[in-house]
mmCIF file of C-alpha atoms in Angstrom:
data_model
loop_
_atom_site.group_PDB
_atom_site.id
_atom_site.type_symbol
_atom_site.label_atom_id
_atom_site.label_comp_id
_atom_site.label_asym_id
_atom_site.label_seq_id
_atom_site.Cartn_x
_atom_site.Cartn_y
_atom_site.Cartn_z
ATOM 1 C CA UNK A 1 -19.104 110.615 -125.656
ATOM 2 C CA UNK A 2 -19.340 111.004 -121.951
ATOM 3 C CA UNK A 3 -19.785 107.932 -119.663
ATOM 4 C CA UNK A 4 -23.264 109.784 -118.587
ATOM 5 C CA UNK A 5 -24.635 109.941 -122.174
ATOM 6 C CA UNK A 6 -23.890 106.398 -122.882
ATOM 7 C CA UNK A 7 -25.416 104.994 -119.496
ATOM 8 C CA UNK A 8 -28.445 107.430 -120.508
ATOM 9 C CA UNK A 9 -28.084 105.657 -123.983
ATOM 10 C CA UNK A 10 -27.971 102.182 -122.226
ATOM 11 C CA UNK A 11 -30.873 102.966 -120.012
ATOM 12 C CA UNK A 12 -32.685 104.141 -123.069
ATOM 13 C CA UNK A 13 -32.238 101.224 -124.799
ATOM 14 C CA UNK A 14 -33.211 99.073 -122.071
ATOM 15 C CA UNK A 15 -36.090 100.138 -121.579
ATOM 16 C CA UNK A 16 -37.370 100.351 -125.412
ATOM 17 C CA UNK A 17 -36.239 96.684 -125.930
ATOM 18 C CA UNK A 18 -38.356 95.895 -122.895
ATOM 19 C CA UNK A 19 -41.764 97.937 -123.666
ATOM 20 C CA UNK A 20 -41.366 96.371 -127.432
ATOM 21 C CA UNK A 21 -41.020 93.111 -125.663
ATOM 22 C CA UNK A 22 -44.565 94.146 -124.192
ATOM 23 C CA UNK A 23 -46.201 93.606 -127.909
ATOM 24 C CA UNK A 24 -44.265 91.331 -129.710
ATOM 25 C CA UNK A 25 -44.225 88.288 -126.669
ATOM 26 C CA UNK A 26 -47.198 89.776 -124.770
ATOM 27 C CA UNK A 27 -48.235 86.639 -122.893
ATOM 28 C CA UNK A 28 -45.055 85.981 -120.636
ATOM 29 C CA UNK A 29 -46.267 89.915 -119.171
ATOM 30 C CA UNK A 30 -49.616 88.650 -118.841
ATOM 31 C CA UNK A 31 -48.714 86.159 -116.921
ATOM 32 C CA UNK A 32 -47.015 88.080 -114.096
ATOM 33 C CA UNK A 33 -49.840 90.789 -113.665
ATOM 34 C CA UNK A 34 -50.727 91.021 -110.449
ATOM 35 C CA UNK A 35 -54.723 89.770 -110.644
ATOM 36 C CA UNK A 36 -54.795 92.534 -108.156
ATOM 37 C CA UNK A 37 -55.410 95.148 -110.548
ATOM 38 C CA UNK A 38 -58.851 95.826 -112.555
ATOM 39 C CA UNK A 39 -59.185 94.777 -116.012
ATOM 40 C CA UNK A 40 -57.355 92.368 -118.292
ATOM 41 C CA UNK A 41 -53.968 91.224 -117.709
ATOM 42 C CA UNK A 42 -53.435 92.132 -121.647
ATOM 43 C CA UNK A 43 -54.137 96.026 -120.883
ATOM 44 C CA UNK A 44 -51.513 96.380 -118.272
ATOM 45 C CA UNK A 45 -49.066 94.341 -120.513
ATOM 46 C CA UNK A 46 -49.505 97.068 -122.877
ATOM 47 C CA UNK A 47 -49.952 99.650 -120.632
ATOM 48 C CA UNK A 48 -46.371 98.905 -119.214
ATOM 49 C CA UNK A 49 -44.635 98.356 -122.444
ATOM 50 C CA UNK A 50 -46.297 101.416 -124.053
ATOM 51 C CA UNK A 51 -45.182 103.379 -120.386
ATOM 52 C CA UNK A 52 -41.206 101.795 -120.924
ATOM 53 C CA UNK A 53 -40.828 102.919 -124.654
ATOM 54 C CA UNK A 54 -42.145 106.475 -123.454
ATOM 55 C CA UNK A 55 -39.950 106.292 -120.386
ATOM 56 C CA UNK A 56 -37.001 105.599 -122.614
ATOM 57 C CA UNK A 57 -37.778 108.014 -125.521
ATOM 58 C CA UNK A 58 -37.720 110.506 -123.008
ATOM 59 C CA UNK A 59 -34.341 109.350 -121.528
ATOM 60 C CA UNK A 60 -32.821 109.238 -125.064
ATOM 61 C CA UNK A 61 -33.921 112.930 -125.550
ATOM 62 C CA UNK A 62 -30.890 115.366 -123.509
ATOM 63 C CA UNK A 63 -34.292 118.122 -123.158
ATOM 64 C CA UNK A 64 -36.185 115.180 -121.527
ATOM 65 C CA UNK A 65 -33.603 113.025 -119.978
ATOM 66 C CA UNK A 66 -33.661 114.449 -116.251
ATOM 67 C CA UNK A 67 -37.548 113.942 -116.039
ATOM 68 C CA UNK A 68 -37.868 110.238 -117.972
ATOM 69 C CA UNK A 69 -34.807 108.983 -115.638
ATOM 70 C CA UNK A 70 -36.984 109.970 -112.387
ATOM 71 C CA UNK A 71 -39.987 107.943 -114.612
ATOM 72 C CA UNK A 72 -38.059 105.181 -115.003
ATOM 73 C CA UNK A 73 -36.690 104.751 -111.270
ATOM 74 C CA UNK A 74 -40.405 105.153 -110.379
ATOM 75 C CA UNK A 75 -41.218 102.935 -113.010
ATOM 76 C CA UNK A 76 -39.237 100.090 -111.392
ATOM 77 C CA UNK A 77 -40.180 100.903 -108.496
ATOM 78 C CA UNK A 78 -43.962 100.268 -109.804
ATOM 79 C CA UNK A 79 -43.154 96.850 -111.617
ATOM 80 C CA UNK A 80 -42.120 95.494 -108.270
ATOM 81 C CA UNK A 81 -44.794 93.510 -107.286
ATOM 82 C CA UNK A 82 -45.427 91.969 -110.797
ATOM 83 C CA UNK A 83 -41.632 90.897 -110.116
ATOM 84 C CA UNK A 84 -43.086 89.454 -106.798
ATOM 85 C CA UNK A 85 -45.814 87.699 -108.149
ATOM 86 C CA UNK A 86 -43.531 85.991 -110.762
ATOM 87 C CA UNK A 87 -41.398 84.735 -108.325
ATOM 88 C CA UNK A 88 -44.373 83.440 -105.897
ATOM 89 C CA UNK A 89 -45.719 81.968 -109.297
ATOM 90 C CA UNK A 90 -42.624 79.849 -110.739
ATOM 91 C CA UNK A 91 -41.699 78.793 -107.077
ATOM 92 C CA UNK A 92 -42.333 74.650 -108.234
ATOM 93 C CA UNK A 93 -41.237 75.310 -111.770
ATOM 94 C CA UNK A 94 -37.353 73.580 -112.806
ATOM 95 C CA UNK A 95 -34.362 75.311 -110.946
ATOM 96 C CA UNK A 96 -32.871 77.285 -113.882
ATOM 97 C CA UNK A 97 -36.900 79.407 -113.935
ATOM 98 C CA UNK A 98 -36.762 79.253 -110.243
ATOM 99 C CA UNK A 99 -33.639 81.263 -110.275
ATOM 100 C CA UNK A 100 -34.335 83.894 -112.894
ATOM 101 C CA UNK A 101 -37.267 84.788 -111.240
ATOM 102 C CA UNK A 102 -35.893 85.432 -107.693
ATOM 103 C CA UNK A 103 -33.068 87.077 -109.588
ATOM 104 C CA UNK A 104 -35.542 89.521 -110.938
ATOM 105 C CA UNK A 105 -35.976 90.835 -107.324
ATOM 106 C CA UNK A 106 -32.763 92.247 -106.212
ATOM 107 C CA UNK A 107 -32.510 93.509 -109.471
ATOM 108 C CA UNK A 108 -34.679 96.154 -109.329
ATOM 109 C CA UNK A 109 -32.532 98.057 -106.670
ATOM 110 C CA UNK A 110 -29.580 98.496 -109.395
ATOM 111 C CA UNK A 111 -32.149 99.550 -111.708
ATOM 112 C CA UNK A 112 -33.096 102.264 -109.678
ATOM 113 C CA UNK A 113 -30.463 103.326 -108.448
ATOM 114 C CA UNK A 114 -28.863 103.103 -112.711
ATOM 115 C CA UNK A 115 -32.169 105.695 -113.183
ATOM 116 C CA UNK A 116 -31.604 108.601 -110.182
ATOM 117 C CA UNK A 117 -27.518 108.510 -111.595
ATOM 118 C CA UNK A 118 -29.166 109.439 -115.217
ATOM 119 C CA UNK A 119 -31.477 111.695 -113.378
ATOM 120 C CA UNK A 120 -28.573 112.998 -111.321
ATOM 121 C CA UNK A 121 -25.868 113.220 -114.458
ATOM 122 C CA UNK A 122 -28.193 115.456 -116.235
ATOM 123 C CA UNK A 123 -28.254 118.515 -113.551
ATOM 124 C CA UNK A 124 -26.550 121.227 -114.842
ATOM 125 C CA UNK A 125 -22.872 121.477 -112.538
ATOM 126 C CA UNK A 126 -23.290 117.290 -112.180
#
């Protein structure tokens, strides 16, 4: 298997996990919503999650792959500021939560970047 299907594979899987993460422990997602937004915190947890299994279907799909891996670099790019908020949020909590949550920021830039090199490795000559 080429090294482009399995990072398309990995990404795919990634992101699943993550929007199934959305339903079955809903309230850590709620709680990094940016109050922001209209509505109930619970809507844009599922929102997201139901948005990250689509995003990933389509990656997993070689048809679809090109246009979910653009989704899901535009889909980090979206969950920034929830990743902001977090951070802001658990800023007195113990050291270890303090860490994973700033660690959640530069993150996103690999995540990206992971996405457009899907994107990329599915062009036909790539």
């Amino acid at each position: 298997m080429p090294a482009s299907t399995t990072s398309a594979r990995l990404l795919s899987g990634l992101l699943i996990g993550a929007g199934i993460a959305h339903f079955a422990v809903p309230r850590q997602f709620d709680a990094i919503v940016p109050r922001s937004l209209p509505g109930s915190p619970r809507t844009w947890t599922h929102l997201s999650g139901v948005a990250e299994i689509a995003v990933g279907a389509a990656i997993a799909a070689p048809r679809t792959r090109r246009a979910g891996a653009l989704a899901a670099a535009g889909l980090f790019t979206a969950v920034f500021p929830a990743n902001v908020k977090m951070a802001y949020d658990w800023r007195h909590r113990p050291a270890p939560l303090r860490a994973a949550a700033l660690a959640r920021l530069p993150l996103q830039a690999p995540l990206v970047l992971w996405a457009l090199r899907v994107h990329k490795a599915g062009q036909p000559g790539s």
